[in-house]
Coordinates of C-alpha atoms in Angstrom, one line a residue:
M8 CA -17.7 -49.7 -20.4
S9 CA -15.4 -52.6 -19.2
E10 CA -12.6 -52.0 -16.6
P11 CA -9.8 -52.2 -19.2
D12 CA -11.6 -49.7 -21.3
E13 CA -11.9 -47.4 -18.2
D14 CA -8.2 -47.6 -17.5
F15 CA -7.4 -46.9 -21.2
A16 CA -9.7 -43.8 -21.1
A17 CA -8.0 -42.5 -18.0
M18 CA -4.6 -43.0 -19.4
F19 CA -5.6 -41.3 -22.6
E20 CA -7.1 -38.3 -20.7
A21 CA -3.9 -38.1 -18.7
S22 CA -1.8 -38.1 -21.8
L23 CA -3.8 -35.3 -23.3
K24 CA -3.3 -33.3 -20.1
A25 CA 0.4 -33.9 -20.2
K26 CA 0.5 -32.6 -23.8
R27 CA -1.2 -29.4 -22.8
F28 CA 1.9 -28.3 -20.7
A29 CA 4.0 -25.8 -22.6
K30 CA 7.4 -24.3 -22.0
G31 CA 7.1 -21.2 -19.9
Q32 CA 3.8 -22.2 -18.4
T33 CA 3.3 -21.7 -14.7
L34 CA 1.7 -24.5 -12.9
E35 CA 1.0 -25.9 -9.4
G36 CA 1.8 -29.4 -8.2
T37 CA 2.3 -31.6 -5.2
I38 CA 5.6 -33.1 -4.2
V39 CA 5.2 -36.9 -4.2
A40 CA 8.8 -38.0 -3.7
I41 CA 12.2 -36.5 -2.9
G42 CA 15.4 -38.0 -4.4
R43 CA 19.1 -37.3 -4.0
E44 CA 19.2 -34.7 -6.7
V45 CA 15.6 -34.0 -7.8
A46 CA 12.1 -34.0 -6.3
F47 CA 9.1 -35.5 -8.2
V48 CA 6.0 -33.3 -8.5
S49 CA 2.5 -34.5 -9.4
V50 CA 1.0 -32.0 -11.8
G51 CA -2.4 -33.6 -12.4
G52 CA -3.7 -36.9 -13.8
K53 CA -0.8 -39.3 -14.1
G54 CA 1.7 -36.7 -15.1
E55 CA 4.8 -36.1 -13.1
A56 CA 7.5 -33.5 -13.3
T57 CA 10.9 -33.1 -11.8
I58 CA 12.5 -30.1 -10.1
D59 CA 16.2 -29.7 -9.0
L60 CA 16.5 -30.2 -5.3
G61 CA 18.7 -27.1 -5.0
E62 CA 15.8 -25.0 -5.8
L63 CA 13.9 -26.3 -2.8
K64 CA 16.6 -25.4 -0.3
D65 CA 17.1 -22.2 1.7
D66 CA 20.4 -20.2 1.9
N67 CA 21.7 -22.5 4.6
G68 CA 21.1 -25.6 2.4
S69 CA 18.2 -26.9 4.4
L70 CA 15.2 -28.4 2.5
E71 CA 12.2 -26.0 2.7
V72 CA 9.6 -28.5 1.6
A73 CA 8.4 -32.1 2.4
V74 CA 6.4 -34.8 0.6
G75 CA 2.8 -33.6 0.3
D76 CA 3.6 -29.9 0.0
R77 CA 2.3 -28.0 -2.9
I78 CA 4.6 -25.7 -4.9
Q79 CA 4.3 -23.3 -7.8
A80 CA 6.9 -23.5 -10.6
V81 CA 7.5 -22.8 -14.3
V82 CA 7.9 -25.4 -17.1
V83 CA 11.5 -24.9 -18.4
S84 CA 11.6 -28.0 -20.6
T85 CA 9.2 -30.6 -22.1
V86 CA 11.9 -32.8 -23.7
G87 CA 12.0 -36.3 -22.1
G88 CA 9.4 -35.3 -19.5
L89 CA 8.5 -32.1 -17.7
T90 CA 11.3 -30.2 -16.0
L91 CA 10.2 -27.4 -13.5
S92 CA 12.1 -24.5 -11.9
R93 CA 11.2 -22.0 -9.3
R94 CA 14.3 -19.9 -10.0
L95 CA 17.7 -20.3 -11.6
A96 CA 20.5 -20.2 -9.0
R97 CA 23.5 -18.0 -9.7
G98 CA 26.0 -20.8 -9.7
A99 CA 23.9 -23.4 -11.4
A100 CA 22.5 -21.6 -14.5
T101 CA 23.8 -22.7 -17.8
A102 CA 23.6 -20.7 -21.1
R103 CA 20.7 -22.8 -22.3
Q104 CA 18.9 -22.3 -19.0
L105 CA 19.4 -18.6 -19.3
E106 CA 17.9 -18.6 -22.8
D107 CA 15.0 -20.7 -21.5
A108 CA 14.5 -18.2 -18.6
F109 CA 14.4 -15.4 -21.2
H110 CA 11.7 -17.1 -23.2
T111 CA 9.6 -18.2 -20.2
G112 CA 10.1 -15.2 -18.0
L113 CA 11.6 -17.4 -15.2
P114 CA 13.4 -15.4 -12.5
V115 CA 17.2 -15.8 -12.3
E116 CA 19.4 -15.1 -9.4
G117 CA 22.1 -12.5 -9.7
K118 CA 24.6 -10.5 -7.7
V119 CA 25.0 -6.7 -8.2
E120 CA 28.7 -6.3 -8.6
R121 CA 29.0 -2.6 -9.0
A122 CA 27.4 0.6 -10.3
V123 CA 28.5 1.6 -13.8
K124 CA 27.4 4.3 -16.3
G125 CA 23.6 4.1 -16.6
G126 CA 23.1 1.1 -14.4
Y127 CA 24.6 -1.9 -12.7
E128 CA 26.9 -4.8 -13.6
V129 CA 25.1 -8.0 -12.5
R130 CA 26.8 -11.4 -12.3
I131 CA 24.5 -14.3 -13.3
A132 CA 26.2 -17.7 -13.3
R133 CA 29.3 -17.1 -15.4
Q134 CA 27.6 -14.3 -17.4
C135 CA 27.8 -10.6 -16.9
A136 CA 24.4 -8.8 -17.3
F137 CA 23.4 -5.1 -17.3
C138 CA 20.6 -3.7 -15.2
P139 CA 19.6 -0.1 -15.9
F140 CA 19.2 2.2 -12.8
S141 CA 15.4 2.5 -13.6
Q142 CA 15.1 -1.3 -13.4
I143 CA 16.7 -2.0 -10.1
D144 CA 13.8 -0.9 -7.8
T145 CA 10.3 0.6 -7.9
V146 CA 11.6 3.7 -6.1
R147 CA 14.6 6.0 -6.7
T148 CA 17.5 5.0 -4.4
D149 CA 21.1 5.8 -4.0
P150 CA 23.2 3.8 -6.6
S151 CA 25.5 2.4 -4.0
A152 CA 22.7 1.0 -1.9
H153 CA 22.4 -2.1 -4.1
E154 CA 26.0 -3.0 -4.6
G155 CA 26.9 -6.4 -3.3
H156 CA 23.3 -7.6 -2.9
V157 CA 21.8 -10.8 -4.4
Y158 CA 18.4 -10.3 -6.0
Q159 CA 16.0 -12.1 -8.3
F160 CA 16.0 -10.7 -11.9
R161 CA 14.0 -11.2 -15.1
I162 CA 15.9 -11.3 -18.4
I163 CA 14.3 -8.7 -20.6
E164 CA 16.9 -8.8 -23.5
Y165 CA 18.9 -11.9 -24.7
K166 CA 21.3 -11.2 -27.6
E167 CA 24.5 -12.7 -29.1
G168 CA 23.9 -16.1 -27.6
G169 CA 23.7 -14.8 -24.1
R170 CA 26.7 -12.6 -24.2
N171 CA 24.5 -9.5 -24.1
L172 CA 22.0 -9.7 -21.3
V173 CA 19.8 -7.0 -19.9
V174 CA 17.9 -7.8 -16.7
S175 CA 15.2 -6.1 -14.6
R176 CA 14.5 -6.5 -10.9
R177 CA 11.7 -3.9 -11.1
A178 CA 9.6 -6.2 -13.3
L179 CA 9.4 -8.8 -10.6
L180 CA 8.8 -6.3 -7.8
E181 CA 5.9 -4.8 -9.7
E182 CA 4.4 -8.3 -10.3
E183 CA 4.6 -9.0 -6.6
Q184 CA 3.0 -5.6 -5.9
R185 CA 0.1 -6.3 -8.3
A186 CA -0.5 -9.7 -6.7
S187 CA -0.7 -8.2 -3.2
A188 CA -2.3 -4.9 -4.1
A189 CA -5.8 -6.3 -4.2
E190 CA -5.4 -7.9 -0.8
V191 CA -3.9 -4.7 0.6
R192 CA -6.7 -2.5 -0.8
R193 CA -9.3 -4.6 1.0
S194 CA -7.6 -3.7 4.3
I195 CA -7.4 0.0 3.6
V196 CA -10.6 1.5 5.1
P197 CA -11.3 4.7 6.9
G198 CA -10.1 4.4 10.5
A199 CA -7.6 1.6 9.8
V200 CA -4.2 2.0 11.4
M201 CA -1.4 0.7 9.1
T202 CA 2.4 0.6 8.8
G203 CA 3.9 1.9 5.6
R204 CA 7.2 3.1 4.1
V205 CA 7.7 6.7 3.0
T206 CA 8.6 6.8 -0.7
S207 CA 8.9 10.5 -1.2
V208 CA 8.7 13.8 0.7
R209 CA 7.3 17.0 -0.8
E210 CA 6.5 20.5 0.5
F211 CA 2.8 19.6 0.7
G212 CA 3.3 16.2 2.4
A213 CA 4.7 12.7 2.0
F214 CA 3.7 9.6 -0.1
V215 CA 3.5 6.4 1.9
D216 CA 3.6 2.9 0.4
L217 CA 1.1 0.8 2.4
G218 CA 2.1 -2.4 0.6
G219 CA 1.7 -3.9 -2.9
G220 CA 2.6 -0.5 -4.4
V221 CA -0.6 1.1 -3.0
Q222 CA 0.3 4.6 -1.9
G223 CA -1.5 7.2 0.2
L224 CA -0.8 10.8 0.9
L225 CA 0.1 12.1 4.3
H226 CA -0.7 15.8 3.9
V227 CA 1.4 18.3 5.8
S228 CA -1.6 19.5 7.7
E229 CA -2.1 15.9 9.1
M230 CA 1.5 15.4 10.2
G231 CA 1.2 17.0 13.6
W232 CA -1.2 19.1 15.8
S233 CA 1.3 22.0 15.7
R234 CA 2.0 23.8 12.4
V235 CA 4.6 22.0 10.3
S236 CA 6.8 24.3 8.2
D237 CA 9.3 21.7 6.9
T238 CA 7.9 18.2 6.1
S239 CA 11.5 16.8 5.8
Q240 CA 11.9 17.4 9.6
V241 CA 9.0 15.0 10.3
V242 CA 9.6 12.1 7.9
K243 CA 12.3 11.1 5.4
P244 CA 12.2 8.7 2.4
G245 CA 12.6 5.1 3.6
D246 CA 11.2 5.8 7.0
E247 CA 8.7 3.2 8.3
I248 CA 5.8 4.9 10.0
T249 CA 2.4 4.0 11.4
V250 CA -0.5 6.1 10.0
K251 CA -4.2 6.2 10.2
V252 CA -6.4 6.0 7.1
L253 CA -8.6 9.1 7.0
R254 CA -10.4 8.9 3.7
V255 CA -10.5 6.6 0.7
D256 CA -11.7 7.8 -2.8
D257 CA -12.1 4.7 -4.9
D258 CA -13.1 6.7 -8.0
K259 CA -10.0 8.9 -7.9
Q260 CA -7.8 6.2 -6.4
K261 CA -6.8 8.6 -3.6
I262 CA -6.0 7.6 0.0
S263 CA -5.6 10.2 2.7
L264 CA -3.5 9.4 5.7
G265 CA -3.0 11.0 9.1
L266 CA -0.2 10.9 11.6
K267 CA -1.4 13.3 14.3
Q268 CA -4.6 11.3 14.8
L269 CA -2.6 8.7 16.6
T270 CA -2.1 11.1 19.5
A271 CA -4.6 13.1 21.6
D272 CA -5.8 16.4 20.3
P273 CA -4.3 19.1 22.6
W274 CA -7.6 21.1 22.2
S275 CA -9.4 18.4 24.2
R276 CA -7.7 19.7 27.3
V277 CA -8.0 23.5 26.6
H278 CA -11.2 23.8 28.7
E279 CA -9.3 22.4 31.7
T280 CA -6.0 24.3 31.4
Y281 CA -6.9 27.7 29.9
E282 CA -9.1 30.5 31.2
I283 CA -9.7 34.2 30.3
G284 CA -7.3 36.5 32.2
Q285 CA -4.5 34.0 32.4
V286 CA -1.0 35.1 31.3
R287 CA 0.8 32.5 29.2
T288 CA 4.2 32.4 27.5
G289 CA 3.8 32.0 23.7
R290 CA 5.9 31.8 20.6
V291 CA 5.0 33.9 17.5
T292 CA 4.8 31.5 14.6
R293 CA 3.8 33.9 11.8
L294 CA 2.5 37.3 11.0
A295 CA -0.5 38.2 8.9
D296 CA -2.1 41.6 7.9
F297 CA -4.7 41.2 10.7
G298 CA -2.5 40.0 13.5
A299 CA 0.1 37.5 14.8
F300 CA -0.4 33.8 15.4
V301 CA 1.0 32.6 18.7
E302 CA 1.7 29.0 19.7
L303 CA 0.8 28.5 23.4
E304 CA 1.7 24.8 23.3
P305 CA 2.2 22.3 20.5
G306 CA -1.2 22.1 18.7
V307 CA -2.8 25.1 20.5
E308 CA -2.4 28.3 18.5
A309 CA -3.9 31.7 19.4
L310 CA -4.3 35.0 17.6
A311 CA -3.1 38.4 18.8
H312 CA -5.3 40.6 16.7
A313 CA -3.9 43.9 15.4
S314 CA -6.6 45.7 17.4
T315 CA -5.0 44.4 20.6
F316 CA -1.8 46.5 20.0
A317 CA -1.5 50.1 20.9
P318 CA -1.7 52.5 17.9
T319 CA 1.6 53.8 16.6
G320 CA 0.4 56.2 13.9
R321 CA 1.9 54.1 11.2
S322 CA 0.3 51.5 8.9
N323 CA 0.8 48.0 10.5
G324 CA 3.1 49.7 13.0
W325 CA 2.1 47.0 15.5
S326 CA 4.1 44.4 13.6
S327 CA 7.4 46.2 14.4
A328 CA 7.1 44.9 18.0
L329 CA 7.0 41.2 16.8
A330 CA 9.0 38.7 14.8
P331 CA 8.5 35.0 14.0
E332 CA 10.0 32.7 16.7
M333 CA 10.1 35.4 19.4
T334 CA 8.5 34.5 22.7
G335 CA 6.6 36.8 25.1
A336 CA 4.0 37.0 27.8
F337 CA 0.4 37.0 26.4
E338 CA -2.9 37.5 28.2
I339 CA -5.8 35.4 27.2
L340 CA -8.7 37.6 26.2
S341 CA -11.2 35.0 24.7
I342 CA -11.7 31.3 24.2
D343 CA -14.0 29.7 21.6
L344 CA -13.8 25.9 22.1
E345 CA -16.2 25.1 19.2
K346 CA -14.2 27.0 16.6
K347 CA -10.9 26.2 18.3
R348 CA -9.9 29.9 18.7
I349 CA -8.1 31.8 21.4
G350 CA -7.6 35.5 21.4
V351 CA -4.6 36.9 23.2
A352 CA -2.8 40.2 23.7
L353 CA 0.9 40.8 24.1
L354 CA 2.0 42.3 27.4
P355 CA 4.7 44.9 27.5
E356 CA 8.1 43.4 28.4
G357 CA 9.0 44.1 32.0
S358 CA 5.5 45.0 33.1
A359 CA 4.2 43.7 36.4
R360 CA 1.3 42.0 34.6
A361 CA 3.8 40.1 32.4
G362 CA 5.1 38.6 35.6
G363 CA 1.6 37.7 36.6
T364 CA 1.5 40.0 39.7
A365 CA -0.8 42.8 38.7
P366 CA -4.0 43.4 36.8
S367 CA -3.5 44.0 33.0
Q368 CA -5.3 47.3 33.1
P369 CA -6.8 49.9 35.5
G370 CA -10.5 49.6 36.2
I371 CA -12.5 51.0 33.2
V372 CA -15.6 52.2 35.2
P373 CA -17.6 55.4 35.0
G374 CA -15.6 58.3 36.6
A375 CA -12.2 56.6 36.1
R376 CA -9.5 58.9 34.7
L377 CA -7.3 57.0 32.3
T378 CA -4.5 57.6 29.7
G379 CA -5.0 56.0 26.3
K380 CA -3.7 56.3 22.7
V381 CA -5.6 57.8 19.8
E382 CA -6.5 54.9 17.5
R383 CA -8.5 56.5 14.7
H384 CA -10.9 59.3 13.7
E385 CA -14.5 59.2 12.5
K386 CA -17.0 61.9 11.7
F387 CA -18.7 61.5 15.0
G388 CA -15.6 61.3 17.2
V389 CA -12.2 59.9 18.2
F390 CA -11.5 56.3 19.1
V391 CA -9.0 55.7 21.9
F392 CA -7.1 52.5 22.7
L393 CA -7.3 51.9 26.5
A394 CA -6.1 48.3 26.8
P395 CA -5.9 45.2 24.6
G396 CA -9.5 44.6 23.4
R397 CA -10.8 47.8 25.1
T398 CA -11.4 50.8 22.9
G399 CA -13.5 53.8 23.8
L400 CA -15.1 56.7 21.9
I401 CA -14.7 60.4 22.6
P402 CA -17.8 62.0 20.9
L403 CA -17.0 65.3 19.1
R404 CA -18.8 67.3 21.8
E405 CA -16.5 65.7 24.4
T406 CA -13.3 66.5 22.7
G407 CA -13.0 70.0 24.1
V408 CA -12.1 71.3 20.6
A409 CA -14.0 74.0 18.8
K410 CA -16.2 72.9 15.8
E411 CA -14.0 74.8 13.3
A412 CA -10.8 73.3 14.7
D413 CA -8.9 70.4 13.0
I414 CA -9.7 67.4 15.1
V415 CA -6.9 65.3 13.4
R416 CA -4.3 67.8 14.4
A417 CA -5.7 68.1 17.9
F418 CA -5.7 64.3 18.4
P419 CA -2.9 62.7 16.2
I420 CA -3.0 58.9 15.8
G421 CA -0.7 57.2 18.3
A422 CA -0.6 60.2 20.7
D423 CA -1.4 59.9 24.4
V424 CA -4.6 61.4 25.5
E425 CA -6.0 61.7 29.0
V426 CA -9.8 60.9 29.3
V427 CA -12.5 60.4 31.8
V428 CA -14.8 57.4 31.5
L429 CA -18.4 58.6 31.2
E430 CA -20.3 55.3 30.4
V431 CA -19.6 51.6 30.1
D432 CA -22.2 49.1 28.8
A433 CA -22.9 45.9 30.7
A434 CA -20.7 43.9 28.4
G435 CA -17.8 46.3 28.9
R436 CA -17.3 46.8 25.1
R437 CA -19.1 50.2 24.5
I438 CA -17.1 52.8 26.4
R439 CA -17.9 56.5 26.1
L440 CA -15.1 58.9 27.0
S441 CA -14.5 62.6 27.5
A442 CA -11.4 64.6 27.0
K443 CA -13.3 67.8 27.8
A444 CA -14.0 66.5 31.3
V445 CA -10.3 66.3 31.9
L446 CA -9.9 70.0 30.7
D447 CA -12.8 71.0 32.9
A448 CA -11.2 69.2 35.9
H449 CA -7.9 70.9 35.2
E450 CA -9.6 74.3 35.1
A451 CA -11.5 73.5 38.3
E452 CA -8.3 72.5 40.0
E453 CA -6.6 75.7 39.0
V454 CA -9.5 77.8 40.2
R455 CA -9.5 75.9 43.5
E456 CA -5.7 76.4 43.9
Y457 CA -6.1 80.1 43.1
T458 CA -9.0 80.5 45.5
E459 CA -6.9 78.9 48.2
R460 CA -4.1 81.3 47.5
A461 CA -6.4 84.3 47.5
D462 CA -8.0 83.3 50.8
A463 CA -4.6 83.0 52.5
G464 CA -3.4 86.2 54.2
P465 CA -0.8 88.2 52.3
S466 CA 2.6 88.5 53.8
E467 CA 3.3 91.5 56.0
G468 CA 5.9 93.2 53.8
F469 CA 4.0 92.8 50.6
G470 CA 0.7 93.7 52.3
S471 CA 2.2 97.0 53.6
L472 CA 3.5 98.0 50.2
A473 CA 0.1 97.1 48.7
D474 CA -1.7 99.1 51.3
K475 CA 0.5 102.1 50.6
L476 CA -0.1 101.9 46.9
R477 CA -3.9 101.7 47.4
G478 CA -3.7 104.6 49.7
A479 CA -1.8 106.7 47.3
L480 CA -4.3 106.1 44.5
K481 CA -7.3 107.0 46.6
P482 CA -8.5 110.6 46.2
R483 CA -7.5 112.8 49.1
E484 CA -10.2 113.8 51.6
K485 CA -11.0 117.4 51.9

């Protein structure tokens, strides 16, 4: 093929390409020249288009582009050449341009004048448009929050020659979100630390927008190491927060987020700062049927089991001594680092032990004489509460009560009972007691006291009278 033929083929191909451009089509081109009012854009082949210079300037009137830069724009006219636009400025849009923008989907710039019934009044060029509340944003906001702002809108209804316009900002925001969602999702992997915006707060947690409309759930249990009772006290809609991605379920499109994971777990220091026998100040957080949960420090919660309270004789009578939010002195009875459990017992208010100056209980050793409270009855004996976590058993034969007697009446639940410790196993948990031994000791003491009185010489006056009486009763000697 000769050179003229090649030139003609190239021109013909370029003309075909130019004819393929249609009104409303989005294309990308390179700026080849900048004039006083328009810029010339190469859109492929030998085709060139023009774009108003005002669309390439920022709010301060400075040009944002230079020759050689690539831009993306929409074809708004094919008459007399290609005319492009990136947006329609508020003050420059004509009625025909608004109609073109409606057909092509080209964004137009408008100012939100005021909130009216059902939506907003928006000023676009010399036209008044209406934007429904649901179309102003992708999230629910206060109506007054948008008044006076200049936004990009899409015309979704064009009637009566442009006198009746309905616009949407949400449509453009959702398009932007979809465009960036794929990129955002690539960065959302377990362990990633991201910044997001709280969109809504519920009782069970908060939804966080991580970008591009991709939302994750920050569950209430992941908001803090300590128990959170009111999620609204931790985060509020609109807050920008940093979270950690915990789990991603692509099949269910669920993303789990955490806030507390960005700080150290308080349990990591428990082995250094807590030990059995310590007395700590705690705050009761909640009551359950089996005991009370006590916060020793934010993120470290212990349990005062119902069995650590002295019996009262009433069902759940132990709970009357406690109330949520009350503070008190608690002794640490057990620590399980693996299960993250600490057992504690409430110390009586005003007791020496509560001040940390005396042992929590007398020595429970064989031979010790103690006072406890009746906890419960069984066929084989009576259980006696001696101290938090220490309960002993009085076998029936050690109760000092006859077989036919009513053991329940003799030892009412919650009543004080004096006992002698007979045996204690190596772990100190199985304790055998005797109430009979106390009775025997009382009798022995009374006998001893009586014997001591009998051995002492009688007083002279009394002795003389006694002697006279004995003498009078003796038979007379013959």
